[in-house]
Coordinates of C-alpha atoms in Angstrom, one line a residue:
M1 CA -156.4 -123.2 -125.0
T2 CA -159.0 -125.9 -124.5
F3 CA -162.3 -126.7 -126.7
N4 CA -164.3 -125.1 -123.7
N5 CA -163.1 -121.5 -124.9
L6 CA -164.8 -121.8 -128.3
N7 CA -168.5 -121.7 -126.4
I8 CA -170.0 -123.8 -129.2
N9 CA -172.0 -127.1 -128.7
W10 CA -171.2 -128.6 -132.0
G11 CA -173.0 -131.8 -131.1
H12 CA -176.1 -130.2 -130.5
A13 CA -175.8 -128.0 -133.6
I14 CA -175.2 -131.2 -135.8
A15 CA -178.0 -133.0 -134.3
I16 CA -180.5 -130.2 -135.1
A17 CA -178.9 -130.0 -138.6
A18 CA -179.3 -133.9 -138.9
L19 CA -182.9 -133.5 -137.8
F20 CA -183.7 -130.8 -140.5
I21 CA -182.3 -132.9 -143.4
V22 CA -184.0 -136.1 -142.6
P23 CA -186.8 -135.8 -145.2
M24 CA -184.1 -135.0 -147.9
V25 CA -182.1 -137.9 -147.2
A26 CA -184.1 -140.5 -145.6
T27 CA -187.2 -142.4 -146.7
E28 CA -191.0 -141.7 -145.5
Y29 CA -190.9 -144.9 -143.4
W30 CA -187.5 -143.5 -141.5
M31 CA -189.0 -140.0 -141.2
S32 CA -192.6 -141.1 -140.3
V33 CA -192.3 -144.2 -138.2
I34 CA -188.6 -143.8 -136.9
V35 CA -187.7 -140.2 -136.1
L36 CA -191.2 -138.5 -135.7
P37 CA -192.3 -140.8 -132.7
V38 CA -189.0 -140.3 -131.1
L39 CA -189.3 -136.6 -131.0
I40 CA -192.8 -136.6 -129.7
L41 CA -191.9 -139.2 -126.7
A42 CA -188.9 -136.7 -126.1
L43 CA -191.2 -134.0 -125.5
A44 CA -193.6 -136.2 -123.2
G45 CA -190.3 -137.1 -121.3
I46 CA -189.6 -133.4 -120.7
G47 CA -193.1 -132.8 -119.4
V48 CA -192.4 -135.6 -116.8
N49 CA -188.9 -134.3 -116.3
F50 CA -190.3 -131.1 -115.0
L51 CA -192.5 -132.9 -112.5
T52 CA -190.3 -136.0 -111.7
G53 CA -186.6 -134.9 -112.3
Y54 CA -186.3 -131.1 -111.2
A55 CA -189.7 -130.8 -108.8
G56 CA -189.0 -134.4 -107.4
Q57 CA -193.0 -135.4 -107.5
V58 CA -192.9 -139.1 -108.9
T59 CA -195.8 -139.3 -111.7
L60 CA -197.6 -142.7 -113.1
G61 CA -200.3 -140.5 -115.1
A62 CA -198.5 -139.3 -118.2
G63 CA -200.5 -141.6 -120.4
G64 CA -203.8 -139.9 -119.1
F65 CA -202.6 -136.5 -119.8
M66 CA -201.4 -137.4 -123.2
A67 CA -205.0 -138.9 -124.0
A68 CA -206.2 -135.5 -122.5
G69 CA -204.4 -133.7 -125.1
G70 CA -205.5 -135.5 -127.7
Y71 CA -209.0 -135.4 -126.9
F72 CA -209.3 -131.9 -125.9
M73 CA -207.7 -130.8 -129.2
F74 CA -210.5 -133.2 -131.0
A75 CA -212.9 -131.7 -129.0
F76 CA -211.9 -127.7 -129.7
A77 CA -211.9 -128.9 -133.5
M78 CA -215.1 -130.4 -133.7
H79 CA -217.2 -128.8 -130.8
G80 CA -215.4 -125.5 -131.0
D81 CA -215.1 -125.3 -135.0
I82 CA -211.5 -124.5 -134.6
R83 CA -209.6 -125.7 -137.7
S84 CA -206.3 -123.9 -137.1
F85 CA -203.9 -126.8 -136.1
P86 CA -201.6 -124.4 -134.1
L87 CA -204.4 -122.9 -132.3
A88 CA -206.3 -126.1 -131.5
L89 CA -202.9 -127.6 -130.2
L90 CA -202.3 -124.6 -128.1
L91 CA -205.5 -124.5 -126.5
A92 CA -205.3 -128.6 -125.6
G93 CA -202.3 -128.0 -124.0
L94 CA -203.6 -125.2 -121.7
A95 CA -206.7 -127.4 -121.3
T96 CA -204.6 -130.2 -120.3
A97 CA -202.6 -127.9 -117.8
F98 CA -205.7 -127.0 -116.3
V99 CA -206.6 -130.4 -115.6
G100 CA -203.0 -130.9 -114.2
V101 CA -203.5 -128.0 -111.7
L102 CA -206.8 -129.7 -110.5
F103 CA -205.0 -132.9 -109.5
G104 CA -201.7 -130.9 -108.6
I105 CA -203.8 -129.0 -105.8
P106 CA -204.3 -132.1 -103.7
S107 CA -201.0 -133.8 -105.0
A108 CA -198.8 -130.7 -103.6
R109 CA -199.8 -131.5 -100.0
I110 CA -198.5 -134.8 -100.0
K111 CA -195.2 -136.6 -100.6
G112 CA -193.6 -139.4 -102.1
F113 CA -195.4 -142.7 -102.7
Y114 CA -198.8 -140.8 -102.2
V115 CA -198.0 -138.4 -105.0
M116 CA -197.3 -141.4 -107.2
V117 CA -200.8 -143.1 -106.2
T118 CA -202.6 -139.7 -106.9
T119 CA -201.1 -139.4 -110.2
L120 CA -202.1 -143.1 -110.9
A121 CA -205.6 -142.2 -110.0
A122 CA -205.4 -139.6 -112.6
Q123 CA -204.2 -141.9 -115.3
F124 CA -207.3 -144.1 -114.8
F125 CA -209.9 -141.6 -114.0
L126 CA -209.0 -139.7 -117.4
S127 CA -209.3 -143.0 -119.2
W128 CA -212.4 -143.5 -117.8
L129 CA -213.7 -140.0 -118.7
F130 CA -212.9 -140.3 -122.3
I131 CA -214.6 -143.5 -122.7
K132 CA -217.8 -143.0 -120.8
V133 CA -218.3 -139.3 -121.8
P134 CA -219.5 -139.7 -125.5
W135 CA -219.0 -135.9 -125.9
F136 CA -215.2 -136.3 -125.9
Y137 CA -215.3 -138.3 -129.0
N138 CA -218.3 -136.5 -130.8
Y139 CA -221.1 -139.2 -130.0
N140 CA -219.7 -141.8 -132.3
E141 CA -220.1 -145.5 -131.7
V142 CA -216.7 -146.2 -130.7
P143 CA -214.5 -143.7 -128.5
N144 CA -211.8 -143.2 -131.3
V145 CA -210.9 -139.6 -132.5
T146 CA -209.8 -138.5 -135.8
L147 CA -209.2 -134.8 -136.8
P148 CA -211.3 -133.0 -139.5
P149 CA -209.4 -131.3 -142.1
M150 CA -207.2 -128.6 -140.3
T151 CA -205.2 -125.5 -141.6
L152 CA -201.5 -124.5 -141.1
F153 CA -200.7 -121.1 -142.7
G154 CA -201.4 -122.7 -146.0
F155 CA -199.7 -125.7 -145.7
D156 CA -201.2 -129.4 -146.1
I157 CA -201.0 -130.8 -142.6
N158 CA -203.6 -133.5 -143.3
D159 CA -202.0 -135.6 -145.7
D160 CA -198.3 -134.1 -146.4
P161 CA -195.7 -136.3 -144.2
V162 CA -193.2 -133.8 -144.9
V163 CA -195.3 -130.7 -143.5
K164 CA -196.0 -132.8 -140.4
Y165 CA -192.6 -133.7 -139.7
Y166 CA -191.5 -130.3 -140.0
F167 CA -194.1 -128.9 -138.1
T168 CA -193.5 -131.2 -135.5
L169 CA -189.8 -130.9 -135.3
I170 CA -190.0 -127.0 -135.0
T171 CA -192.9 -127.3 -132.4
V172 CA -190.7 -129.6 -130.2
L173 CA -187.3 -127.7 -130.7
A174 CA -189.2 -124.5 -129.6
L175 CA -190.8 -126.0 -126.6
T176 CA -187.2 -127.4 -125.6
W177 CA -185.9 -123.9 -125.7
V178 CA -188.8 -123.0 -123.3
A179 CA -188.1 -125.8 -121.2
T180 CA -184.3 -124.8 -120.9
C181 CA -185.4 -121.2 -120.0
I182 CA -187.7 -122.4 -117.6
I183 CA -185.2 -124.8 -115.8
R184 CA -182.6 -121.7 -115.6
S185 CA -185.3 -119.3 -114.3
P186 CA -186.2 -118.8 -110.6
I187 CA -188.9 -121.3 -111.1
G188 CA -186.6 -124.0 -111.8
R189 CA -184.1 -123.1 -109.2
N190 CA -187.1 -123.4 -106.8
W191 CA -188.3 -126.8 -108.2
M192 CA -184.8 -128.4 -107.4
A193 CA -184.5 -126.8 -103.9
I194 CA -187.9 -128.3 -103.3
R195 CA -186.7 -131.3 -104.7
D196 CA -183.6 -131.7 -102.6
M197 CA -185.2 -130.6 -99.4
D198 CA -188.5 -129.1 -99.2
T199 CA -188.4 -128.3 -95.5
A200 CA -185.0 -126.2 -96.1
A201 CA -186.7 -124.4 -99.2
G202 CA -189.5 -123.5 -97.0
V203 CA -187.2 -121.9 -94.6
I204 CA -185.5 -119.7 -96.9
G205 CA -189.2 -118.4 -98.4
I206 CA -190.1 -120.8 -101.1
N207 CA -193.7 -121.6 -101.3
A208 CA -193.3 -125.5 -101.9
I209 CA -197.1 -125.9 -102.6
K210 CA -197.4 -123.2 -105.2
Y211 CA -194.3 -124.5 -107.0
K212 CA -195.4 -128.0 -107.0
I213 CA -198.6 -126.7 -108.5
I214 CA -196.8 -124.8 -111.2
A215 CA -194.9 -128.0 -111.9
F216 CA -198.0 -130.3 -112.4
A217 CA -199.2 -127.3 -114.8
V218 CA -196.2 -127.1 -116.9
S219 CA -195.5 -130.7 -117.0
S220 CA -199.3 -131.3 -118.2
F221 CA -199.0 -128.6 -120.8
F222 CA -195.8 -130.2 -122.5
I223 CA -197.5 -133.8 -122.0
G224 CA -200.7 -132.7 -123.6
I225 CA -198.9 -131.2 -126.8
A226 CA -197.2 -134.5 -127.0
G227 CA -200.6 -136.4 -126.7
A228 CA -201.9 -134.3 -129.4
F229 CA -198.9 -134.8 -131.6
W230 CA -199.1 -138.7 -130.9
C231 CA -202.7 -138.9 -131.8
F232 CA -203.1 -136.9 -135.0
I233 CA -199.6 -136.4 -136.1
F234 CA -198.1 -140.0 -135.6
L235 CA -201.2 -142.2 -135.3
G236 CA -203.8 -140.1 -137.4
T237 CA -206.6 -141.9 -135.3
A238 CA -206.1 -142.7 -131.5
S239 CA -208.2 -143.9 -128.7
V240 CA -207.8 -144.3 -125.0
R241 CA -206.1 -147.5 -125.7
S242 CA -203.3 -145.8 -127.1
F243 CA -202.6 -144.2 -123.8
T244 CA -202.8 -147.0 -121.1
I245 CA -200.6 -147.2 -118.1
E246 CA -198.0 -148.8 -120.1
R247 CA -197.5 -145.4 -121.9
S248 CA -197.1 -143.9 -118.5
F249 CA -194.5 -146.5 -117.7
Q250 CA -192.7 -145.9 -120.9
I251 CA -192.2 -142.1 -120.5
L252 CA -191.2 -142.7 -117.1
F253 CA -188.5 -145.3 -118.4
I254 CA -187.3 -142.4 -120.8
I255 CA -186.3 -140.1 -118.1
I256 CA -184.8 -142.8 -115.7
V257 CA -182.7 -144.0 -119.0
G258 CA -182.0 -141.0 -120.4
G259 CA -181.4 -139.0 -117.1
M260 CA -183.3 -137.4 -115.1
S261 CA -182.9 -133.5 -114.4
S262 CA -181.5 -133.6 -118.1
I263 CA -183.2 -131.9 -121.2
R264 CA -180.8 -133.8 -123.6
G265 CA -181.5 -137.1 -121.6
N266 CA -185.1 -136.7 -123.0
Y267 CA -184.0 -137.4 -126.4
I268 CA -181.5 -140.1 -125.8
G269 CA -184.1 -141.7 -123.8
A270 CA -186.7 -141.6 -126.1
A271 CA -184.4 -142.8 -128.9
F272 CA -183.2 -145.8 -126.7
I273 CA -186.7 -146.7 -125.4
F274 CA -188.5 -146.6 -128.7
L275 CA -185.6 -147.9 -130.9
L276 CA -184.5 -150.7 -128.8
P277 CA -187.5 -153.0 -129.1
I278 CA -187.1 -152.7 -132.8
L279 CA -183.7 -153.4 -132.7
I280 CA -184.2 -156.6 -130.4
D281 CA -187.0 -157.8 -132.8
Y282 CA -184.7 -157.7 -135.8
L283 CA -182.0 -159.6 -133.7
V284 CA -184.1 -162.1 -132.2
K285 CA -185.7 -163.0 -135.5
T286 CA -182.5 -163.1 -137.1
F287 CA -180.3 -164.9 -134.9
L288 CA -182.3 -166.6 -132.2
G289 CA -185.3 -167.8 -134.6
P290 CA -183.4 -170.0 -136.6
I291 CA -181.4 -171.6 -133.6
L292 CA -184.8 -172.3 -132.1
G293 CA -185.9 -173.9 -135.1
G294 CA -188.5 -171.3 -136.3
S295 CA -190.1 -167.7 -135.8
L296 CA -191.0 -166.6 -132.6
D297 CA -194.7 -165.4 -131.9
S298 CA -195.3 -161.9 -130.7
A299 CA -196.1 -162.8 -127.0
T300 CA -192.5 -164.3 -126.8
L301 CA -190.8 -161.2 -128.3
S302 CA -193.0 -159.1 -125.8
N303 CA -191.8 -161.1 -123.0
I304 CA -188.2 -160.8 -124.4
N305 CA -188.3 -157.0 -124.5
K306 CA -189.7 -156.8 -121.0
I307 CA -186.7 -159.0 -119.7
I308 CA -184.3 -156.6 -121.2
F309 CA -186.1 -153.6 -120.4
G310 CA -186.3 -154.6 -116.5
V311 CA -182.8 -155.6 -116.6
L312 CA -181.3 -152.0 -118.2
I313 CA -183.9 -150.2 -115.7
I314 CA -182.2 -152.0 -112.7
F315 CA -178.7 -151.4 -114.2
F316 CA -179.3 -147.7 -114.8
L317 CA -180.9 -147.4 -111.3
I318 CA -178.0 -149.1 -109.5
K319 CA -174.8 -148.3 -111.8
E320 CA -175.7 -144.8 -113.4
P321 CA -178.7 -143.2 -111.8
E322 CA -178.2 -140.1 -113.9
G323 CA -178.6 -142.2 -117.2
I324 CA -177.0 -142.0 -120.6
D325 CA -176.7 -138.4 -120.5
K326 CA -174.2 -138.8 -117.5
M327 CA -172.1 -141.2 -119.5
V328 CA -172.3 -139.0 -122.7
R329 CA -171.2 -136.0 -120.4
D330 CA -168.2 -138.0 -119.0
F331 CA -167.2 -139.3 -122.3
T332 CA -167.2 -135.8 -124.0
S333 CA -165.3 -134.1 -121.2
R334 CA -162.8 -135.9 -121.6
F335 CA -162.0 -134.2 -125.1
K336 CA -163.3 -130.8 -124.0
N337 CA -160.8 -130.6 -121.3
R338 CA -158.0 -131.9 -123.6
P339 CA -155.5 -129.0 -124.5
L340 CA -154.8 -128.3 -128.1
T341 CA -150.8 -128.7 -128.7
V342 CA -149.0 -127.7 -131.6
K343 CA -146.1 -129.7 -132.8
Q344 CA -143.2 -127.4 -133.5
N345 CA -140.3 -128.2 -135.9
K346 CA -137.0 -128.1 -134.6
T347 CA -134.6 -125.7 -136.4

């Protein structure tokens, strides 16, 4: 008998249970500033993974599509007078998916480096659009967006951090389940066939252009939802500066470090990428600062973070291209395949 016979992923069950009890055992700071952004970034990572990890289309436009999700949700709330938070969130995701299709149509006909350039153009175009068109920020003096009071089935989504946390957690977990179903469906298998060799996929009857456009749409939907959460659940008030090209690189690094073509890897990568700078900042200030004879300024800390991130990205690309998730699988497989032995007493 082996542990595989149990057919229960206890690690996932324990992790989900731990996320649900966070508001009960942790401070508001840990809940709202540490765990909440990791969940949102993991959702954005899932969206990028659809396009890059499964469909093989490298994207640098995640920041722009996150901004689209936030600004579209604000537009639906203000101009469409939609005050239901879930409905405005869903419409923002669908609108972002439509934008993804618009950029996916020309991108689906090109490959490799040219796809990356196209998504980079989407990043800069969307950032420009939300600054230059005042309609998107309700003709305010500055292009910042803040939601009016919203409703959520009788709960206080506006000021209660616990309600914000649980709504985000349930939504992220539900979309993770949807993502898993998509990957296991014929759509996901066709994406992987196109990623591995699109010419061979065409030979067996897979319409590569069609499925690439679908990948852009689904990816943009997930990223748009994540962007709306980042704007109005995590930040509260956001602007285009919250979604620069650095945000796009951050999401890309999440799937590289966590593991491309892995749903679980998005959570691992998000926790790693978001929490590592906090850890580095603490260690540098605690140990390196006194050695250098004083505190370090923010510019120096930022450069140290970039150096460490650069080294880690190079390490994962060379040593373990499948990311931390592959390391976790290798480690746990040693115990899953270990037989259960029962010691017998000699008589």
